[in-house]
Short mmCIF file of C-alpha atoms in Angstrom, two decimals:
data_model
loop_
_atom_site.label_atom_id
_atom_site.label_comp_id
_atom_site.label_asym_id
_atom_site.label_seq_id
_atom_site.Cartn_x
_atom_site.Cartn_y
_atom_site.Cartn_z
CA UNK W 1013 106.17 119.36 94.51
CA UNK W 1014 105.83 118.80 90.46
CA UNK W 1015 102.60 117.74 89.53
CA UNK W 1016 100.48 116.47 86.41
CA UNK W 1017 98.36 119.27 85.08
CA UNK W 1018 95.09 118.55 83.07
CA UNK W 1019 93.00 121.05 81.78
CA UNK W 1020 89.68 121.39 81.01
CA UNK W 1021 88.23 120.40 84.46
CA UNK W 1022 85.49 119.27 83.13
CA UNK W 1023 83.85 119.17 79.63
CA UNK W 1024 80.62 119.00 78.24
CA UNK W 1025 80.53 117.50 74.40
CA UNK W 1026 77.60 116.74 72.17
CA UNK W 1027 77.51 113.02 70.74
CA UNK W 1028 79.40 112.84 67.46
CA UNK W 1029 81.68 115.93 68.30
CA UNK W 1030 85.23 115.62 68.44
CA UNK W 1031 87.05 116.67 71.77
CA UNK W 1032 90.71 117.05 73.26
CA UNK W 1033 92.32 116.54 76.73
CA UNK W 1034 95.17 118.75 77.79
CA UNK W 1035 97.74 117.17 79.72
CA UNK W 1036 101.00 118.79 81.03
CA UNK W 1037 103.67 116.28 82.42
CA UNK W 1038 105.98 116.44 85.17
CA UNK W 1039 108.45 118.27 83.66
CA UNK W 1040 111.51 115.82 83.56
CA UNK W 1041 109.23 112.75 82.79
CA UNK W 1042 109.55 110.84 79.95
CA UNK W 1043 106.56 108.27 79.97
CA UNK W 1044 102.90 109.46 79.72
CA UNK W 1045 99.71 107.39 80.48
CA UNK W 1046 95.78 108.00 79.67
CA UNK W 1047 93.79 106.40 81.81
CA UNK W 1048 89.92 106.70 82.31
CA UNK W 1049 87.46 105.55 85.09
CA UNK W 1050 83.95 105.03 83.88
CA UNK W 1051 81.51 106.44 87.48
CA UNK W 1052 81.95 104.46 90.29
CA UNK W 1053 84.29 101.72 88.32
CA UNK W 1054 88.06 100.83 88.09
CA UNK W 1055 90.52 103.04 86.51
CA UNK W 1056 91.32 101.56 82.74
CA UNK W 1057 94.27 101.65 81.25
CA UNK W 1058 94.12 103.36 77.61
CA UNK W 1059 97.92 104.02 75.91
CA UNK W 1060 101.16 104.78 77.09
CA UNK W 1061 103.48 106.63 75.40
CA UNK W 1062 106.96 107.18 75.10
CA UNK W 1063 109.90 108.80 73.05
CA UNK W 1064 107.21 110.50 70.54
CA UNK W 1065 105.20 106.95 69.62
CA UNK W 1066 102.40 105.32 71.48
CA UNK W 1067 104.78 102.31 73.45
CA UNK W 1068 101.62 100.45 74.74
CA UNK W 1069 97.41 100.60 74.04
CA UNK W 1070 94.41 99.02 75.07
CA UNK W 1071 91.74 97.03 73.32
CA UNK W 1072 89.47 100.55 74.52
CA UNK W 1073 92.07 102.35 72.57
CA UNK W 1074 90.55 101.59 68.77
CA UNK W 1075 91.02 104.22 66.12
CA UNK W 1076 88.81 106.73 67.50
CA UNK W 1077 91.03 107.85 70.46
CA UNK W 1078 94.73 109.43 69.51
CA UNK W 1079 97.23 110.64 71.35
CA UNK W 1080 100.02 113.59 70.82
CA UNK W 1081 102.74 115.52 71.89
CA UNK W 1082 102.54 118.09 70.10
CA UNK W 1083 105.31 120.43 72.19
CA UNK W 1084 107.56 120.12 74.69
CA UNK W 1085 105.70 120.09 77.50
CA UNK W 1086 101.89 119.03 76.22
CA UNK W 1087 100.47 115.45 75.45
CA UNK W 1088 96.97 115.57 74.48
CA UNK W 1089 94.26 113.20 73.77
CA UNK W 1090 91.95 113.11 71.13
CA UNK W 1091 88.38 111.57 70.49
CA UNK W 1092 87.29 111.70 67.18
CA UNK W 1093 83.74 111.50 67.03
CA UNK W 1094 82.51 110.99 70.45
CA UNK W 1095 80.32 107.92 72.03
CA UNK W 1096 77.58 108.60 74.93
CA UNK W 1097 79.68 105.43 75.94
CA UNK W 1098 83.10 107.99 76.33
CA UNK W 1099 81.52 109.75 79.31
CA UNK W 1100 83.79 109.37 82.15
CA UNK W 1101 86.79 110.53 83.67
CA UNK W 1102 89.97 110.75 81.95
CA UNK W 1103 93.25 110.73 83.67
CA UNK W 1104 96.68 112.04 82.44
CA UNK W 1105 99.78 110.42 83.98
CA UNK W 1106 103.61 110.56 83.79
CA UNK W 1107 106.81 108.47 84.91
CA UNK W 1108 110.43 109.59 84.82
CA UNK W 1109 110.99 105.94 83.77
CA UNK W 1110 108.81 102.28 83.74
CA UNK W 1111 109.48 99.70 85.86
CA UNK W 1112 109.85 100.20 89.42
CA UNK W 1113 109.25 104.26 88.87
CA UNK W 1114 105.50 105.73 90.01
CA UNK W 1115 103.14 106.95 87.76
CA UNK W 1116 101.93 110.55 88.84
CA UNK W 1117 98.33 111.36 87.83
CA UNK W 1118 96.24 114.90 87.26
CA UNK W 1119 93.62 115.77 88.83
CA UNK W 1120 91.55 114.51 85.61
CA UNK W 1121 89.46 115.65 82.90
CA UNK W 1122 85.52 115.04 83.56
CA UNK W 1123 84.30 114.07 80.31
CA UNK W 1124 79.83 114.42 79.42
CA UNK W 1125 78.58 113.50 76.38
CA UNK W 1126 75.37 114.29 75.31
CA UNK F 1356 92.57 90.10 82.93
CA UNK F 1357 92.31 92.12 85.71
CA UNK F 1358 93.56 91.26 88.91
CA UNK F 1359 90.95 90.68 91.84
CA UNK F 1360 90.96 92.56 95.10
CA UNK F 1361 89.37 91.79 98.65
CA UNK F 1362 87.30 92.55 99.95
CA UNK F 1363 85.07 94.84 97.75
CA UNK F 1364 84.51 97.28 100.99
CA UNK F 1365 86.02 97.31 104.93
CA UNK F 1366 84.62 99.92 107.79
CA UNK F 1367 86.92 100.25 110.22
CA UNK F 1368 87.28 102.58 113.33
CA UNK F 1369 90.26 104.43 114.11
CA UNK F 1370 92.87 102.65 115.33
CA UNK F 1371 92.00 99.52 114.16
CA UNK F 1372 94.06 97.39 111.46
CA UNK F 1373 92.80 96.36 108.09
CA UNK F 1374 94.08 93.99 105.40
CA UNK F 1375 93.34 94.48 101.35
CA UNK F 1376 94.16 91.85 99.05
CA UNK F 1377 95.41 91.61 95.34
CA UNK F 1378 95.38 88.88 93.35
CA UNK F 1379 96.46 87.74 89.71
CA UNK F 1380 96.13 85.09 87.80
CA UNK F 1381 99.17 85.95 85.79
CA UNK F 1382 103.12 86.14 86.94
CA UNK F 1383 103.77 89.57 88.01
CA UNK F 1384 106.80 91.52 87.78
CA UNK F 1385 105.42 94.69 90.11
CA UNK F 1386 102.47 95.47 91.85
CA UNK F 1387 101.59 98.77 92.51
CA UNK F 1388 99.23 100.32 94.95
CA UNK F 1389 97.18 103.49 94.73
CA UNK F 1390 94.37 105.46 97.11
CA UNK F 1391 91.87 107.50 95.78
CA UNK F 1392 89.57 110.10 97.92
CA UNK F 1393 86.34 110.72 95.92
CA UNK F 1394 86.35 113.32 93.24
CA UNK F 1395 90.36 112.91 93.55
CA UNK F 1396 92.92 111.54 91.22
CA UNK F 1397 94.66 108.19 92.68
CA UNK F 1398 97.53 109.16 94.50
CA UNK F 1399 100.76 106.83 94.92
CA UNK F 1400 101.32 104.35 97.60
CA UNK F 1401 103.66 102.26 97.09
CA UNK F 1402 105.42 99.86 94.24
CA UNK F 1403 105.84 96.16 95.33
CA UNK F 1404 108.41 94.93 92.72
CA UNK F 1405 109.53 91.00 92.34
CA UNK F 1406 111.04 89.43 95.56
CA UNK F 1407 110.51 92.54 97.73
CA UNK F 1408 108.56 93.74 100.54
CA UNK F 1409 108.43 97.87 100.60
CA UNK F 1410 107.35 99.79 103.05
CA UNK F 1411 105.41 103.16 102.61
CA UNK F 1412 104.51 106.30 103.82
CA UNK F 1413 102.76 106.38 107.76
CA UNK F 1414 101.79 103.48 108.87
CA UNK F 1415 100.62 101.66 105.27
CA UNK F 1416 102.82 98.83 104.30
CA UNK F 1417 103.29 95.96 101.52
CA UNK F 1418 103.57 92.58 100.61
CA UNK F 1419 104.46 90.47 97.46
CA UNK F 1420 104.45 87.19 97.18
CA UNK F 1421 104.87 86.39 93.53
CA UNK F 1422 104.60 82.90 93.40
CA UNK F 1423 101.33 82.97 94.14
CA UNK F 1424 101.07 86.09 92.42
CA UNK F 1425 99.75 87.81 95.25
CA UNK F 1426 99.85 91.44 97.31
CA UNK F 1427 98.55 92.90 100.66
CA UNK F 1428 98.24 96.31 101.55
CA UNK F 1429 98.62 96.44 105.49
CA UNK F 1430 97.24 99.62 106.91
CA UNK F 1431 97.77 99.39 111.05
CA UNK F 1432 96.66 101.85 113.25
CA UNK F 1433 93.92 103.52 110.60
CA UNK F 1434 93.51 107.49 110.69
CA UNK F 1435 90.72 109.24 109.41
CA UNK F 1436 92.20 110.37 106.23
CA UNK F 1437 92.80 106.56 105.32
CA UNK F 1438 89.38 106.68 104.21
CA UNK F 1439 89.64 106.20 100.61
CA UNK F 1440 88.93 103.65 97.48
CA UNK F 1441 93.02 101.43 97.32
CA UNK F 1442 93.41 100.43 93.80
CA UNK F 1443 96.30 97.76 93.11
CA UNK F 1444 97.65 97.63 89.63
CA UNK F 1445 99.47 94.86 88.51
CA UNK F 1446 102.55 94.34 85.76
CA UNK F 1447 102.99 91.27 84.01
CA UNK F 1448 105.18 93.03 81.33
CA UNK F 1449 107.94 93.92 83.09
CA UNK F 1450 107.79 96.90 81.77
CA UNK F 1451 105.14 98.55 83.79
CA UNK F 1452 104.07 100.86 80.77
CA UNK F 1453 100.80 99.20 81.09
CA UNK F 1454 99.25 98.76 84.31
CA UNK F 1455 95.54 96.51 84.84
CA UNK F 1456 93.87 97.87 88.28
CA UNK F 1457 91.63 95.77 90.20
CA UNK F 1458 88.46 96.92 90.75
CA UNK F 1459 88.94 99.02 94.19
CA UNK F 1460 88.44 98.29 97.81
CA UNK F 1461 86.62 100.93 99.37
CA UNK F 1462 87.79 101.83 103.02
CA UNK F 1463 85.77 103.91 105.44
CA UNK F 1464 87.41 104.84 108.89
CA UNK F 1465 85.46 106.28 111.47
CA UNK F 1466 85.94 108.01 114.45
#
């Protein structure tokens, strides 16, 4: 079965330093989601994106945080200049439409900050 | 505003029945419902869309009632590998490009 693809597994930035989060999509999908879940709390909602422009974004989502697709098959996230605050886990996910389609999600990216 | 789930945790043994509730104070167009195992990314239940009642994969089923703006996740007949944190995320754009998850409900099934 297709699945979401997120690479690293986990990384380990210092405070300040600017970091990006590899996601590969299920192939014919045409929607892609961030999401991130803070240890032990609810998964949040960060920008959705669609036909090459960001379709929907969270208040979380200020102008530190960016989001790309810079290929065919990649759609990355960016952090700028990183927050102790950004630790967490950071989820990549894709629909083959909104609505009533699901959203498939990686395995995540563990973000540390130090 | 995030929708509000119930309850916060449920033990259960195997075999038994459980109940989890969504709630939103906001008309919903689609509710959707996710588990996920610790140190796992949420996997896909089940979507719940306007005037329907879906049902899911084993024994997990669905409810919407979206005049009260409301979902249950029925799980009857629990196995072990129910155990798991259910998520519900809820629409109210129609467009389901953004979804707002509760907070969790955390299920434990033993043996």
């Amino acid at each position: 079965e297709p699945e979401v693809t997120q690479t690293p597994s986990h990384q380990v930035t210092q405070m300040g330093q600017e970091v990006i989060l590899r996601c590969v999509p299920i192939s014919n999908h045409l929607y892609f989601y961030w999401y991130r879940q803070i240890l032990g709390q609810k998964v949040e909602f960060l920008v959705s994106f669609y036909n090459n422009e960001i379709s929907e974004k969270s208040e979380i989502f200020d102008d530190q945080f960016s989001v790309e697709r810079p290929d065919g098959s990649n759609f990355t996230l960016k952090i700028r200049s990183t927050k102790l605050e950004d630790s967490a886990m950071y989820f990549c996910a894709s629909s083959n439409r909104a609505g009533n389609q699901p959203q498939h999600f990686g395995d995540g990216t563990r973000l540390s900050i130090l | 505003q995030q929708p509000v789930q119930s309850p916060q945790a449920v033990i259960l043994r195997e075999g038994e029945d459980a109940v989890i509730n969504c709630s939103s104070s906001k008309a919903l167009y689609s509710v959707h419902w996710y588990r996920q195992k610790h140190g796992e990314a949420p996997v896909f239940l089940m979507i719940l869309l306007k005037g329907g009642e879906q049902k899911g994969h084993d024994k997990i089923s669905a409810s919407f009632n979206e005049k009260k703006q409301q979902s249950s996740l029925y799980l009857t007949a629990s196995q072990l590998s129910y155990s798991g944190t259910y998520f519900c995320g809820t629409d109210d754009s129609g467009s389901a490009r953004q979804l707002t998850f509760g907070s969790g409900t955390q299920l434990t099934v033993l043996p």
